[in-house]
Amino acid sequence: MKKRPPRLSWDEYFMEIAQLVARRSTCLRRQVGAVLVKDKKILATGYNGAPTGLEHCLDVGCLRERLNIPSGERHELCRGLHAEQNAIIQAAYHGVSIRDSTLFCTNLPCSICIKMVINAGIKSVVYLNGYADDLSLDLIAKSGVKLIKFSEMGEES
């Protein structure tokens, strides 16, 4: 009998879903996915891209690239919403409470997204890759929201 691969932990499962969600991104610079989870149930997902009904950066190009803006700076000069923002908006749009949930995200949220996470009552953020935004780390350190780098997590089943 062929041996099957080990079963994914819950954290691995949700992070892999976040990575899959990121593949829907229409951003030319970075593909990010986010999954909001509570009690091992997915509440909402989001990826980075233009607002509903607007042209995607894939089609019209990237303003930030044209202006040579470094990653982590001048977030307001982007046509798109971040994955975390889209997940929070989707939950609100469908009337789903995300208080005390966990955000699984392929990247550390930026300072704008961290402020939304804090005010939405999200209790923890699990992220896979870093992001160049020192203010984000400062805000989350003072907020009481638990920040966990995925590679540093223990196995949970």
PDB file of C-alpha atoms in Angstrom:
ATOM      1  CA  MET A   1       0.000   0.000   0.000  1.00  0.00           C
ATOM      2  CA  LYS A   2       1.269   3.455  -0.913  1.00  0.00           C
ATOM      3  CA  LYS A   3       2.044   5.630   2.098  1.00  0.00           C
ATOM      4  CA  ARG A   4       0.097   8.876   2.073  1.00  0.00           C
ATOM      5  CA  PRO A   5       1.678  12.193   3.028  1.00  0.00           C
ATOM      6  CA  PRO A   6       1.125  13.364   6.597  1.00  0.00           C
ATOM      7  CA  ARG A   7      -2.114  15.188   7.269  1.00  0.00           C
ATOM      8  CA  LEU A   8      -1.828  18.992   7.324  1.00  0.00           C
ATOM      9  CA  SER A   9      -2.165  20.772  10.653  1.00  0.00           C
ATOM     10  CA  TRP A  10      -4.976  23.341  10.828  1.00  0.00           C
ATOM     11  CA  ASP A  11      -2.448  26.171  10.573  1.00  0.00           C
ATOM     12  CA  GLU A  12      -0.831  24.602   7.492  1.00  0.00           C
ATOM     13  CA  TYR A  13      -4.267  24.092   5.956  1.00  0.00           C
ATOM     14  CA  PHE A  14      -5.323  27.725   6.404  1.00  0.00           C
ATOM     15  CA  MET A  15      -1.957  29.082   5.244  1.00  0.00           C
ATOM     16  CA  GLU A  16      -2.077  26.922   2.126  1.00  0.00           C
ATOM     17  CA  ILE A  17      -5.557  28.295   1.423  1.00  0.00           C
ATOM     18  CA  ALA A  18      -4.173  31.838   1.829  1.00  0.00           C
ATOM     19  CA  GLN A  19      -1.486  30.983  -0.722  1.00  0.00           C
ATOM     20  CA  LEU A  20      -4.121  29.641  -3.109  1.00  0.00           C
ATOM     21  CA  VAL A  21      -6.266  32.766  -2.644  1.00  0.00           C
ATOM     22  CA  ALA A  22      -3.185  34.891  -3.473  1.00  0.00           C
ATOM     23  CA  ARG A  23      -3.147  33.347  -6.946  1.00  0.00           C
ATOM     24  CA  ARG A  24      -6.319  35.351  -7.756  1.00  0.00           C
ATOM     25  CA  SER A  25      -4.407  38.606  -7.219  1.00  0.00           C
ATOM     26  CA  THR A  26      -4.247  41.077 -10.096  1.00  0.00           C
ATOM     27  CA  CYS A  27      -1.332  43.053  -8.618  1.00  0.00           C
ATOM     28  CA  LEU A  28       1.780  43.222 -10.769  1.00  0.00           C
ATOM     29  CA  ARG A  29       4.178  43.634  -7.840  1.00  0.00           C
ATOM     30  CA  ARG A  30       3.093  41.174  -5.145  1.00  0.00           C
ATOM     31  CA  GLN A  31       0.400  38.523  -4.896  1.00  0.00           C
ATOM     32  CA  VAL A  32      -1.080  38.400  -1.394  1.00  0.00           C
ATOM     33  CA  GLY A  33      -3.826  36.218   0.043  1.00  0.00           C
ATOM     34  CA  ALA A  34      -5.682  36.450   3.340  1.00  0.00           C
ATOM     35  CA  VAL A  35      -8.044  34.096   5.171  1.00  0.00           C
ATOM     36  CA  LEU A  36     -10.060  35.000   8.272  1.00  0.00           C
ATOM     37  CA  VAL A  37     -10.685  31.986  10.516  1.00  0.00           C
ATOM     38  CA  LYS A  38     -12.560  31.381  13.758  1.00  0.00           C
ATOM     39  CA  ASP A  39     -13.113  28.046  15.475  1.00  0.00           C
ATOM     40  CA  LYS A  40     -11.456  26.263  12.528  1.00  0.00           C
ATOM     41  CA  LYS A  41     -14.046  27.735  10.128  1.00  0.00           C
ATOM     42  CA  ILE A  42     -13.246  30.085   7.243  1.00  0.00           C
ATOM     43  CA  LEU A  43     -15.163  33.351   7.616  1.00  0.00           C
ATOM     44  CA  ALA A  44     -13.855  35.280   4.597  1.00  0.00           C
ATOM     45  CA  THR A  45     -10.975  35.437   2.136  1.00  0.00           C
ATOM     46  CA  GLY A  46      -9.349  38.239   0.197  1.00  0.00           C
ATOM     47  CA  TYR A  47      -6.614  38.928  -2.313  1.00  0.00           C
ATOM     48  CA  ASN A  48      -5.061  42.167  -3.472  1.00  0.00           C
ATOM     49  CA  GLY A  49      -6.510  43.853  -6.528  1.00  0.00           C
ATOM     50  CA  ALA A  50      -8.607  46.699  -7.892  1.00  0.00           C
ATOM     51  CA  PRO A  51     -12.086  47.419  -6.482  1.00  0.00           C
ATOM     52  CA  THR A  52     -15.005  45.513  -7.986  1.00  0.00           C
ATOM     53  CA  GLY A  53     -15.858  46.702 -11.479  1.00  0.00           C
ATOM     54  CA  LEU A  54     -12.659  48.704 -12.018  1.00  0.00           C
ATOM     55  CA  GLU A  55      -9.864  47.795 -14.406  1.00  0.00           C
ATOM     56  CA  HIS A  56      -7.153  45.617 -12.965  1.00  0.00           C
ATOM     57  CA  CYS A  57      -3.497  46.614 -12.830  1.00  0.00           C
ATOM     58  CA  LEU A  58      -2.864  43.577 -15.028  1.00  0.00           C
ATOM     59  CA  ASP A  59      -4.768  45.479 -17.734  1.00  0.00           C
ATOM     60  CA  VAL A  60      -3.769  49.113 -17.148  1.00  0.00           C
ATOM     61  CA  GLY A  61      -0.343  48.841 -15.518  1.00  0.00           C
ATOM     62  CA  CYS A  62       0.963  49.781 -12.105  1.00  0.00           C
ATOM     63  CA  LEU A  63       0.981  53.417 -11.010  1.00  0.00           C
ATOM     64  CA  ARG A  64       3.458  52.649  -8.223  1.00  0.00           C
ATOM     65  CA  GLU A  65       5.881  51.105 -10.715  1.00  0.00           C
ATOM     66  CA  ARG A  66       5.562  54.106 -13.042  1.00  0.00           C
ATOM     67  CA  LEU A  67       6.298  56.466 -10.118  1.00  0.00           C
ATOM     68  CA  ASN A  68       9.129  54.212  -8.851  1.00  0.00           C
ATOM     69  CA  ILE A  69       7.636  53.959  -5.341  1.00  0.00           C
ATOM     70  CA  PRO A  70       9.372  51.425  -3.065  1.00  0.00           C
ATOM     71  CA  SER A  71       7.446  48.617  -1.435  1.00  0.00           C
ATOM     72  CA  GLY A  72       5.933  49.566   1.915  1.00  0.00           C
ATOM     73  CA  GLU A  73       5.639  53.281   1.110  1.00  0.00           C
ATOM     74  CA  ARG A  74       2.853  55.589  -0.117  1.00  0.00           C
ATOM     75  CA  HIS A  75       0.066  52.992   0.082  1.00  0.00           C
ATOM     76  CA  GLU A  76      -2.461  55.595  -1.024  1.00  0.00           C
ATOM     77  CA  LEU A  77      -0.909  55.616  -4.500  1.00  0.00           C
ATOM     78  CA  CYS A  78      -2.216  52.190  -5.385  1.00  0.00           C
ATOM     79  CA  ARG A  79      -5.367  51.376  -7.343  1.00  0.00           C
ATOM     80  CA  GLY A  80      -5.814  48.137  -5.465  1.00  0.00           C
ATOM     81  CA  LEU A  81      -7.061  47.035  -2.103  1.00  0.00           C
ATOM     82  CA  HIS A  82      -4.873  44.817   0.017  1.00  0.00           C
ATOM     83  CA  ALA A  83      -5.837  41.190   0.659  1.00  0.00           C
ATOM     84  CA  GLU A  84      -6.493  41.885   4.341  1.00  0.00           C
ATOM     85  CA  GLN A  85      -8.746  44.820   3.467  1.00  0.00           C
ATOM     86  CA  ASN A  86     -10.697  42.696   0.997  1.00  0.00           C
ATOM     87  CA  ALA A  87     -11.162  39.892   3.550  1.00  0.00           C
ATOM     88  CA  ILE A  88     -12.443  42.351   6.176  1.00  0.00           C
ATOM     89  CA  ILE A  89     -14.725  44.027   3.614  1.00  0.00           C
ATOM     90  CA  GLN A  90     -16.095  40.679   2.421  1.00  0.00           C
ATOM     91  CA  ALA A  91     -16.969  39.704   5.982  1.00  0.00           C
ATOM     92  CA  ALA A  92     -18.736  43.047   6.537  1.00  0.00           C
ATOM     93  CA  TYR A  93     -20.522  42.835   3.169  1.00  0.00           C
ATOM     94  CA  HIS A  94     -21.950  39.433   4.104  1.00  0.00           C
ATOM     95  CA  GLY A  95     -22.668  40.325   7.747  1.00  0.00           C
ATOM     96  CA  VAL A  96     -20.086  37.968   9.246  1.00  0.00           C
ATOM     97  CA  SER A  97     -18.533  38.948  12.565  1.00  0.00           C
ATOM     98  CA  ILE A  98     -14.754  38.594  12.578  1.00  0.00           C
ATOM     99  CA  ARG A  99     -14.250  39.589  16.208  1.00  0.00           C
ATOM    100  CA  ASP A 100     -11.761  37.234  17.924  1.00  0.00           C
ATOM    101  CA  SER A 101     -10.805  35.619  14.606  1.00  0.00           C
ATOM    102  CA  THR A 102      -7.340  34.829  13.275  1.00  0.00           C
ATOM    103  CA  LEU A 103      -6.009  36.314  10.055  1.00  0.00           C
ATOM    104  CA  PHE A 104      -3.783  34.010   7.998  1.00  0.00           C
ATOM    105  CA  CYS A 105      -1.901  36.106   5.470  1.00  0.00           C
ATOM    106  CA  THR A 106       0.853  35.403   2.983  1.00  0.00           C
ATOM    107  CA  ASN A 107       2.570  38.667   3.988  1.00  0.00           C
ATOM    108  CA  LEU A 108       2.856  40.730   7.138  1.00  0.00           C
ATOM    109  CA  PRO A 109       0.050  43.302   6.908  1.00  0.00           C
ATOM    110  CA  CYS A 110       1.024  46.919   6.243  1.00  0.00           C
ATOM    111  CA  SER A 111       0.351  49.661   8.794  1.00  0.00           C
ATOM    112  CA  ILE A 112      -2.999  50.560   7.187  1.00  0.00           C
ATOM    113  CA  CYS A 113      -4.164  46.941   7.304  1.00  0.00           C
ATOM    114  CA  ILE A 114      -2.890  46.464  10.864  1.00  0.00           C
ATOM    115  CA  LYS A 115      -5.027  49.418  11.977  1.00  0.00           C
ATOM    116  CA  MET A 116      -8.042  47.737  10.376  1.00  0.00           C
ATOM    117  CA  VAL A 117      -7.138  44.411  12.028  1.00  0.00           C
ATOM    118  CA  ILE A 118      -6.927  46.094  15.433  1.00  0.00           C
ATOM    119  CA  ASN A 119     -10.266  47.897  15.093  1.00  0.00           C
ATOM    120  CA  ALA A 120     -12.015  44.818  13.648  1.00  0.00           C
ATOM    121  CA  GLY A 121     -11.205  42.899  16.838  1.00  0.00           C
ATOM    122  CA  ILE A 122      -9.052  40.287  15.116  1.00  0.00           C
ATOM    123  CA  LYS A 123      -7.124  38.547  17.900  1.00  0.00           C
ATOM    124  CA  SER A 124      -4.126  37.180  16.002  1.00  0.00           C
ATOM    125  CA  VAL A 125      -2.266  37.458  12.712  1.00  0.00           C
ATOM    126  CA  VAL A 126      -0.324  34.538  11.259  1.00  0.00           C
ATOM    127  CA  TYR A 127       1.895  35.605   8.368  1.00  0.00           C
ATOM    128  CA  LEU A 128       4.246  33.802   6.025  1.00  0.00           C
ATOM    129  CA  ASN A 129       6.559  36.511   4.620  1.00  0.00           C
ATOM    130  CA  GLY A 130       7.674  39.889   5.925  1.00  0.00           C
ATOM    131  CA  TYR A 131       6.835  43.338   4.560  1.00  0.00           C
ATOM    132  CA  ALA A 132       8.841  46.573   4.588  1.00  0.00           C
ATOM    133  CA  ASP A 133       6.706  48.622   6.990  1.00  0.00           C
ATOM    134  CA  ASP A 134       8.252  49.291  10.405  1.00  0.00           C
ATOM    135  CA  LEU A 135       5.178  51.220  11.576  1.00  0.00           C
ATOM    136  CA  SER A 136       3.130  48.054  11.138  1.00  0.00           C
ATOM    137  CA  LEU A 137       5.328  46.172  13.614  1.00  0.00           C
ATOM    138  CA  ASP A 138       5.224  49.069  16.074  1.00  0.00           C
ATOM    139  CA  LEU A 139       1.422  49.310  15.938  1.00  0.00           C
ATOM    140  CA  ILE A 140       0.826  45.601  16.388  1.00  0.00           C
ATOM    141  CA  ALA A 141       3.335  45.404  19.255  1.00  0.00           C
ATOM    142  CA  LYS A 142       1.307  48.019  21.153  1.00  0.00           C
ATOM    143  CA  SER A 143      -2.120  46.647  20.217  1.00  0.00           C
ATOM    144  CA  GLY A 144      -2.449  43.340  22.025  1.00  0.00           C
ATOM    145  CA  VAL A 145      -3.000  41.523  18.726  1.00  0.00           C
ATOM    146  CA  LYS A 146      -0.864  38.380  18.691  1.00  0.00           C
ATOM    147  CA  LEU A 147       1.601  38.309  15.771  1.00  0.00           C
ATOM    148  CA  ILE A 148       2.949  34.921  14.689  1.00  0.00           C
ATOM    149  CA  LYS A 149       5.421  34.199  11.905  1.00  0.00           C
ATOM    150  CA  PHE A 150       4.219  30.984  10.266  1.00  0.00           C
ATOM    151  CA  SER A 151       7.668  29.358  10.110  1.00  0.00           C
ATOM    152  CA  GLU A 152       8.012  29.784  13.879  1.00  0.00           C
ATOM    153  CA  MET A 153       4.726  28.082  14.726  1.00  0.00           C
ATOM    154  CA  GLY A 154       4.498  24.773  16.482  1.00  0.00           C
ATOM    155  CA  GLU A 155       2.528  21.994  14.840  1.00  0.00           C
ATOM    156  CA  GLU A 156      -1.156  21.912  15.745  1.00  0.00           C
ATOM    157  CA  SER A 157      -3.477  19.138  14.644  1.00  0.00           C
TER     158      SER A 157
END
